[in-house]
Amino acid sequence: MRAFMVEKYGGEAGMRAVDLPDPQVGADDVLVKIHAAGVNPLDLRIRNGDFKTFLPYRLPLVLGHDLAGTVVRVGPSVTRFAVGDEVYARPDKDRIGTFAELIAVHQDDLAPKPATLTMAEAASLPLVALTAWQALVERAHVQPGHKVLIHAGAGGLGSIAVQLAKALGAQVATTVSTAKTDLARDLGADVVVDYRTQDFEEVLDGYDVVLDSLGGENLAKSLRVLKPAGTAISVAGPPDPAFARELGLNPFLRLAMTALSFKTRRDAKRHGVTYSFLFMKASGDQLRELTPLIDAGKVRPVVDRVFPFDETLQAMEYVEKGRAKAGKVVVSMT
C-alpha cells in the first residue's frame, strides 16, 4: 500500500511517500480501505516532535488521525461490521496512520459513516467531533441554559463545538476574525466576538464552560470570564497531573507535567474555577451518538479544501501556514 511516512522529526523534509506492506489484521480488527483522511494540527505537532516526551511514537511513522472508508476485511472476532460497510473513525492514539491506502482499526473505534455525508465530509469529523463531545458532554456536562464560550469558532474544532453546544441547549459565544462572523452565526453562535476589534474578556462574563484551543494568554483570560465553579477545558494549554496519570507516565514525567500546569491551575483556583487539559480518545460508541445529530443537520462538517492523496504534503503545508479559511482540510484517495 502507499502511505506518507515521517522518518525524522521536524518539517516536510522528514516526511515522504513510501510503499508499505498491507496492515496485519488482528482478531478484533477491521481492515478499511481509506477513501479520505482529515488533516489536523496534531499531525503537524507530532511530525515536529512536540509530543515525543509523553507520546513516544517510534519512527518511521505514518501520520493521520481521521478516516472515512470501506471495510474490506474483518478479523474473526469482529461482530459489528461486515465487508462493504462504509465507516469513519479516529483510530486509537497508538494505531494512527490514516495517510495511507489501508488501515487496520479496532472495531470499538469504528462507527458507520453518517448516511448524509460524503466520504470527504465524514473524514473531516472524527477527531474534532470526539474532542467536542468529550469536552462538552463527558467533562463539562453541558445542560440547556448553560453559557459556553468556544474559542476559534470557525476552525476545525470550534466549528463543530459551536454546533454541538447549541444542540445541547447552551447559550453559545465564540471568538472569530472579522471575515468569519457570518459563518459563526450560521453555525449557531448566539454571541460572536470579533477578536480583531474586541477583547472577549471585556465583553463576556459569567460563563459556565470555556473550550480553549489556543492556549497561552487566551487561556489565562478565559479563566477570568468563567463564573465561580466554572470549567476551562483546553486542548492547547499545559498538560495537567490528571493527564499524566491517565497515560501512566513515570514519576519524573508526572512531576514535569505538574510543574508545567502549576501556574494555570493556581490561577484557576484563585478565580474559583477549574482547569482541565484534554487529549481526546478514540470511541466508536461516541461517534454513534453523534450520528443522529449529524444526519439531522444539527452538526454539519465544515470543509475548507480537499487535496488529492498524492498532495498530502501540500495539504499539511496548507494547514501549517494557516491558509485554511474555515473548518477542516481533507485528503482524498479517489
Short mmCIF file of C-alpha atoms in Angstrom, two decimals:
data_model
loop_
_atom_site.label_atom_id
_atom_site.label_comp_id
_atom_site.label_asym_id
_atom_site.label_seq_id
_atom_site.Cartn_x
_atom_site.Cartn_y
_atom_site.Cartn_z
CA MET A 1 0.00 0.00 0.00
CA ARG A 2 1.01 3.63 -0.48
CA ALA A 3 1.45 5.83 2.59
CA PHE A 4 3.08 9.06 3.77
CA MET A 5 5.66 8.35 6.44
CA VAL A 6 7.59 10.51 8.90
CA GLU A 7 11.19 9.33 9.05
CA LYS A 8 12.64 12.07 11.26
CA TYR A 9 11.15 14.79 13.40
CA GLY A 10 10.80 18.29 12.06
CA GLY A 11 9.25 19.73 8.94
CA GLU A 12 8.43 18.44 5.48
CA ALA A 13 11.94 17.09 4.89
CA GLY A 14 11.18 14.30 7.34
CA MET A 15 8.09 13.04 5.53
CA ARG A 16 7.73 11.24 2.20
CA ALA A 17 5.57 8.82 0.25
CA VAL A 18 6.56 5.16 0.57
CA ASP A 19 5.24 1.69 -0.31
CA LEU A 20 4.49 -0.48 2.73
CA PRO A 21 3.11 -3.97 3.33
CA ASP A 22 -0.63 -4.13 3.93
CA PRO A 23 -1.54 -3.89 7.65
CA GLN A 24 -1.92 -7.04 9.71
CA VAL A 25 -5.49 -7.66 10.84
CA GLY A 26 -6.00 -8.85 14.43
CA ALA A 27 -8.97 -10.81 15.74
CA ASP A 28 -10.91 -7.64 16.69
CA ASP A 29 -9.63 -5.52 13.81
CA VAL A 30 -11.37 -4.17 10.74
CA LEU A 31 -9.29 -3.52 7.61
CA VAL A 32 -10.51 -0.31 6.00
CA LYS A 33 -9.80 0.95 2.51
CA ILE A 34 -9.41 4.66 3.17
CA HIS A 35 -11.31 6.99 0.85
CA ALA A 36 -10.48 10.23 2.67
CA ALA A 37 -8.45 11.40 5.68
CA GLY A 38 -8.62 14.60 7.71
CA VAL A 39 -5.56 16.77 8.31
CA ASN A 40 -5.19 18.10 11.87
CA PRO A 41 -2.75 20.43 13.64
CA LEU A 42 -2.00 17.38 15.80
CA ASP A 43 -0.35 15.74 12.77
CA LEU A 44 1.98 18.71 12.45
CA ARG A 45 2.85 18.71 16.13
CA ILE A 46 3.68 15.00 16.13
CA ARG A 47 5.71 15.40 12.93
CA ASN A 48 7.66 18.21 14.60
CA GLY A 49 8.31 16.13 17.72
CA ASP A 50 6.30 18.37 20.07
CA PHE A 51 4.81 15.45 21.97
CA LYS A 52 7.68 12.97 21.85
CA THR A 53 8.29 13.29 25.60
CA PHE A 54 4.96 11.79 26.60
CA LEU A 55 3.75 10.24 23.33
CA PRO A 56 6.84 8.25 22.39
CA TYR A 57 5.97 7.33 18.81
CA ARG A 58 8.64 5.27 17.12
CA LEU A 59 9.86 6.48 13.76
CA PRO A 60 9.28 5.78 10.93
CA LEU A 61 5.61 6.58 11.45
CA VAL A 62 2.54 7.07 9.25
CA LEU A 63 0.55 10.10 10.40
CA GLY A 64 -3.17 10.80 10.10
CA HIS A 65 -5.91 10.74 12.76
CA ASP A 66 -9.20 10.80 10.79
CA LEU A 67 -10.60 8.43 8.19
CA ALA A 68 -13.65 7.54 6.18
CA GLY A 69 -13.69 4.47 4.02
CA THR A 70 -14.99 0.99 3.23
CA VAL A 71 -14.47 -2.27 5.12
CA VAL A 72 -12.50 -4.77 3.03
CA ARG A 73 -11.78 -7.44 5.67
CA VAL A 74 -12.75 -8.25 9.26
CA GLY A 75 -11.00 -10.26 11.97
CA PRO A 76 -12.59 -13.48 13.26
CA SER A 77 -13.92 -11.81 16.45
CA VAL A 78 -15.50 -8.81 14.73
CA THR A 79 -19.27 -8.66 15.21
CA ARG A 80 -20.13 -5.04 14.46
CA PHE A 81 -19.01 -4.70 10.83
CA ALA A 82 -19.02 -6.59 7.55
CA VAL A 83 -17.16 -6.28 4.26
CA GLY A 84 -18.60 -3.41 2.25
CA ASP A 85 -19.71 -1.28 5.21
CA GLU A 86 -18.97 2.45 4.95
CA VAL A 87 -17.28 3.61 8.16
CA TYR A 88 -15.48 6.52 9.79
CA ALA A 89 -13.15 6.72 12.77
CA ARG A 90 -10.39 8.32 14.75
CA PRO A 91 -8.06 5.33 15.37
CA ASP A 92 -6.59 4.85 18.83
CA LYS A 93 -3.56 7.06 19.57
CA ASP A 94 -1.29 4.01 19.41
CA ARG A 95 -2.61 3.00 15.99
CA ILE A 96 -2.72 6.21 13.97
CA GLY A 97 -1.83 6.22 10.29
CA THR A 98 -4.68 7.37 8.05
CA PHE A 99 -2.41 8.98 5.44
CA ALA A 100 -2.39 5.60 3.73
CA GLU A 101 -4.49 3.48 1.41
CA LEU A 102 -5.34 0.92 4.12
CA ILE A 103 -5.51 0.79 7.90
CA ALA A 104 -6.46 -1.83 10.49
CA VAL A 105 -8.70 -0.35 13.19
CA HIS A 106 -10.13 -2.00 16.32
CA GLN A 107 -13.86 -2.49 15.86
CA ASP A 108 -14.61 -0.48 19.02
CA ASP A 109 -13.04 2.62 17.46
CA LEU A 110 -15.14 2.49 14.27
CA ALA A 111 -18.66 3.69 13.54
CA PRO A 112 -20.92 3.54 10.50
CA LYS A 113 -20.44 6.61 8.31
CA PRO A 114 -23.34 9.07 8.59
CA ALA A 115 -25.58 8.42 5.60
CA THR A 116 -25.95 12.10 4.75
CA LEU A 117 -22.22 12.77 4.34
CA THR A 118 -19.72 12.26 1.56
CA MET A 119 -16.52 10.42 2.38
CA ALA A 120 -14.57 13.70 2.47
CA GLU A 121 -17.11 15.30 4.81
CA ALA A 122 -17.11 12.27 7.11
CA ALA A 123 -13.31 12.18 7.21
CA SER A 124 -13.23 15.77 8.46
CA LEU A 125 -15.17 14.94 11.61
CA PRO A 126 -13.91 12.18 13.94
CA LEU A 127 -11.08 13.87 15.84
CA VAL A 128 -12.77 17.24 16.25
CA ALA A 129 -16.24 15.80 16.87
CA LEU A 130 -14.92 13.43 19.54
CA THR A 131 -12.92 16.24 21.12
CA ALA A 132 -16.01 18.44 21.27
CA TRP A 133 -18.12 15.58 22.68
CA GLN A 134 -15.59 14.62 25.33
CA ALA A 135 -15.13 18.26 26.39
CA LEU A 136 -18.76 19.38 26.43
CA VAL A 137 -20.64 16.18 27.27
CA GLU A 138 -18.21 13.99 29.22
CA ARG A 139 -16.31 16.62 31.18
CA ALA A 140 -18.40 19.77 31.30
CA HIS A 141 -21.83 18.07 31.34
CA VAL A 142 -23.31 20.96 29.36
CA GLN A 143 -27.02 21.37 30.00
CA PRO A 144 -29.73 23.56 28.45
CA GLY A 145 -29.24 27.14 29.56
CA HIS A 146 -25.52 26.85 30.27
CA LYS A 147 -23.33 29.62 28.89
CA VAL A 148 -20.50 28.15 26.82
CA LEU A 149 -17.59 30.01 25.19
CA ILE A 150 -15.92 28.26 22.24
CA HIS A 151 -12.73 29.86 21.00
CA ALA A 152 -11.83 29.90 17.29
CA GLY A 153 -15.39 29.07 16.32
CA ALA A 154 -14.66 28.90 12.60
CA GLY A 155 -11.77 26.45 12.97
CA GLY A 156 -11.83 22.68 12.70
CA LEU A 157 -12.67 22.04 16.35
CA GLY A 158 -14.52 25.27 17.03
CA SER A 159 -16.96 24.94 14.13
CA ILE A 160 -18.12 21.55 15.43
CA ALA A 161 -18.07 22.53 19.11
CA VAL A 162 -20.27 25.57 18.49
CA GLN A 163 -22.87 23.39 16.80
CA LEU A 164 -22.71 20.66 19.45
CA ALA A 165 -23.02 23.15 22.31
CA LYS A 166 -26.04 24.68 20.60
CA ALA A 167 -27.59 21.24 20.06
CA LEU A 168 -27.14 20.61 23.79
CA GLY A 169 -29.22 23.70 24.51
CA ALA A 170 -26.43 26.03 25.59
CA GLN A 171 -26.14 29.76 25.03
CA VAL A 172 -23.03 29.87 22.87
CA ALA A 173 -20.41 32.58 22.43
CA THR A 174 -17.41 32.30 20.15
CA THR A 175 -14.37 34.25 19.01
CA VAL A 176 -13.55 34.62 15.31
CA SER A 177 -11.90 37.05 12.92
CA THR A 178 -13.92 39.74 11.15
CA ALA A 179 -14.30 37.72 7.95
CA LYS A 180 -15.82 34.74 9.79
CA THR A 181 -18.50 36.40 11.91
CA ASP A 182 -21.30 35.46 9.50
CA LEU A 183 -20.16 31.82 9.45
CA ALA A 184 -20.09 31.71 13.25
CA ARG A 185 -23.66 32.98 13.41
CA ASP A 186 -24.71 30.50 10.73
CA LEU A 187 -23.25 27.68 12.85
CA GLY A 188 -25.46 28.77 15.74
CA ALA A 189 -23.38 31.12 17.90
CA ASP A 190 -25.56 33.49 19.93
CA VAL A 191 -22.71 35.91 20.70
CA VAL A 192 -19.89 36.45 18.21
CA VAL A 193 -16.77 38.31 19.33
CA ASP A 194 -14.51 39.69 16.59
CA TYR A 195 -11.10 39.23 18.18
CA ARG A 196 -9.55 41.73 15.78
CA THR A 197 -11.63 44.58 17.17
CA GLN A 198 -12.83 43.32 20.58
CA ASP A 199 -11.29 41.82 23.71
CA PHE A 200 -13.51 38.90 24.70
CA GLU A 201 -12.59 39.39 28.36
CA GLU A 202 -14.19 42.82 28.28
CA VAL A 203 -17.48 41.76 26.68
CA LEU A 204 -18.10 38.29 28.16
CA ASP A 205 -18.72 37.29 31.75
CA GLY A 206 -20.38 34.60 33.84
CA TYR A 207 -19.72 31.60 31.61
CA ASP A 208 -20.13 28.02 32.81
CA VAL A 209 -17.66 26.48 30.34
CA VAL A 210 -14.83 27.59 28.09
CA LEU A 211 -13.35 25.33 25.41
CA ASP A 212 -9.91 26.69 24.54
CA SER A 213 -7.90 25.62 21.51
CA LEU A 214 -5.32 28.42 21.57
CA GLY A 215 -3.58 28.24 24.97
CA GLY A 216 -1.24 30.92 26.31
CA GLU A 217 -2.73 34.30 27.18
CA ASN A 218 -6.03 33.26 25.60
CA LEU A 219 -6.38 30.51 28.22
CA ALA A 220 -5.35 32.85 31.04
CA LYS A 221 -8.05 35.35 30.05
CA SER A 222 -10.59 32.56 29.66
CA LEU A 223 -10.31 31.73 33.34
CA ARG A 224 -11.49 35.25 34.12
CA VAL A 225 -14.73 35.08 32.12
CA LEU A 226 -15.94 31.98 33.97
CA LYS A 227 -18.42 32.21 36.82
CA PRO A 228 -17.48 30.61 40.17
CA ALA A 229 -17.20 26.81 39.80
CA GLY A 230 -16.94 27.17 36.04
CA THR A 231 -14.69 24.96 33.95
CA ALA A 232 -11.98 25.77 31.41
CA ILE A 233 -11.07 22.84 29.15
CA SER A 234 -8.09 23.25 26.86
CA VAL A 235 -6.59 21.16 24.09
CA ALA A 236 -3.68 23.60 23.76
CA GLY A 237 -2.83 24.50 27.35
CA PRO A 238 -0.28 22.77 29.57
CA PRO A 239 -0.90 19.06 30.31
CA ASP A 240 -2.03 18.52 33.90
CA PRO A 241 -1.39 15.81 36.53
CA ALA A 242 -4.63 14.01 35.64
CA PHE A 243 -3.43 13.60 32.07
CA ALA A 244 -0.07 12.28 33.28
CA ARG A 245 -1.85 9.69 35.44
CA GLU A 246 -4.09 8.74 32.55
CA LEU A 247 -1.07 8.00 30.36
CA GLY A 248 0.63 6.05 33.15
CA LEU A 249 3.77 8.17 32.89
CA ASN A 250 6.77 7.66 35.14
CA PRO A 251 7.15 9.81 38.29
CA PHE A 252 9.64 12.17 36.62
CA LEU A 253 7.28 13.00 33.75
CA ARG A 254 4.34 13.31 36.15
CA LEU A 255 6.32 15.84 38.14
CA ALA A 256 7.23 17.71 34.96
CA MET A 257 3.59 17.98 33.90
CA THR A 258 2.59 19.08 37.37
CA ALA A 259 5.15 21.86 37.11
CA LEU A 260 4.12 22.84 33.57
CA SER A 261 0.50 23.36 34.57
CA PHE A 262 1.13 24.77 38.04
CA LYS A 263 0.59 28.44 37.16
CA THR A 264 -2.61 27.74 35.20
CA ARG A 265 -4.05 25.53 37.95
CA ARG A 266 -3.07 28.09 40.60
CA ASP A 267 -4.73 30.92 38.65
CA ALA A 268 -7.84 28.80 38.16
CA LYS A 269 -8.03 28.14 41.90
CA ARG A 270 -7.68 31.86 42.65
CA HIS A 271 -10.70 32.56 40.45
CA GLY A 272 -12.71 29.72 41.98
CA VAL A 273 -12.80 27.74 38.72
CA THR A 274 -11.22 24.54 37.43
CA TYR A 275 -8.75 23.85 34.64
CA SER A 276 -8.63 20.62 32.67
CA PHE A 277 -6.35 19.50 29.81
CA LEU A 278 -7.97 17.28 27.18
CA PHE A 279 -6.30 14.83 24.82
CA MET A 280 -9.20 13.06 23.16
CA LYS A 281 -9.66 9.28 22.97
CA ALA A 282 -10.93 7.13 20.14
CA SER A 283 -14.53 5.95 20.57
CA GLY A 284 -16.81 4.35 18.02
CA ASP A 285 -19.68 4.48 20.51
CA GLN A 286 -19.42 8.26 20.87
CA LEU A 287 -19.33 8.67 17.09
CA ARG A 288 -22.56 6.63 17.00
CA GLU A 289 -24.10 9.06 19.50
CA LEU A 290 -23.10 11.98 17.28
CA THR A 291 -24.50 10.43 14.10
CA PRO A 292 -28.17 11.32 14.73
CA LEU A 293 -27.18 14.96 15.25
CA ILE A 294 -25.18 14.84 12.01
CA ASP A 295 -27.90 13.18 9.94
CA ALA A 296 -30.46 15.65 11.35
CA GLY A 297 -28.26 18.56 10.22
CA LYS A 298 -27.68 19.83 13.76
CA VAL A 299 -23.94 19.20 13.43
CA ARG A 300 -22.56 19.61 9.93
CA PRO A 301 -18.99 19.36 8.73
CA VAL A 302 -17.16 22.45 7.55
CA VAL A 303 -14.60 21.51 4.89
CA ASP A 304 -12.22 24.19 3.68
CA ARG A 305 -10.44 22.27 0.92
CA VAL A 306 -9.91 18.73 -0.36
CA PHE A 307 -6.47 17.74 -1.68
CA PRO A 308 -5.70 14.58 -3.70
CA PHE A 309 -3.84 11.91 -1.74
CA ASP A 310 -0.64 12.49 -3.73
CA GLU A 311 -0.61 16.07 -2.39
CA THR A 312 -0.73 15.14 1.31
CA LEU A 313 2.47 17.10 1.95
CA GLN A 314 0.94 20.17 0.33
CA ALA A 315 -2.19 19.70 2.43
CA MET A 316 -0.11 19.69 5.61
CA GLU A 317 1.77 22.79 4.48
CA TYR A 318 -1.56 24.49 3.76
CA VAL A 319 -2.69 23.80 7.34
CA GLU A 320 0.67 24.70 8.85
CA LYS A 321 0.74 28.11 7.16
CA GLY A 322 -2.79 28.92 8.28
CA ARG A 323 -4.25 29.15 4.79
CA ALA A 324 -7.48 27.37 5.66
CA LYS A 325 -10.29 29.90 5.87
CA ALA A 326 -12.65 27.76 7.96
CA GLY A 327 -13.12 24.20 9.11
CA LYS A 328 -11.02 21.21 8.10
CA VAL A 329 -8.65 20.22 5.32
CA VAL A 330 -9.04 16.73 3.86
CA VAL A 331 -7.04 14.48 1.55
CA SER A 332 -9.00 12.21 -0.78
CA MET A 333 -7.78 8.87 -2.16
CA THR A 334 -10.17 8.87 -5.09
#
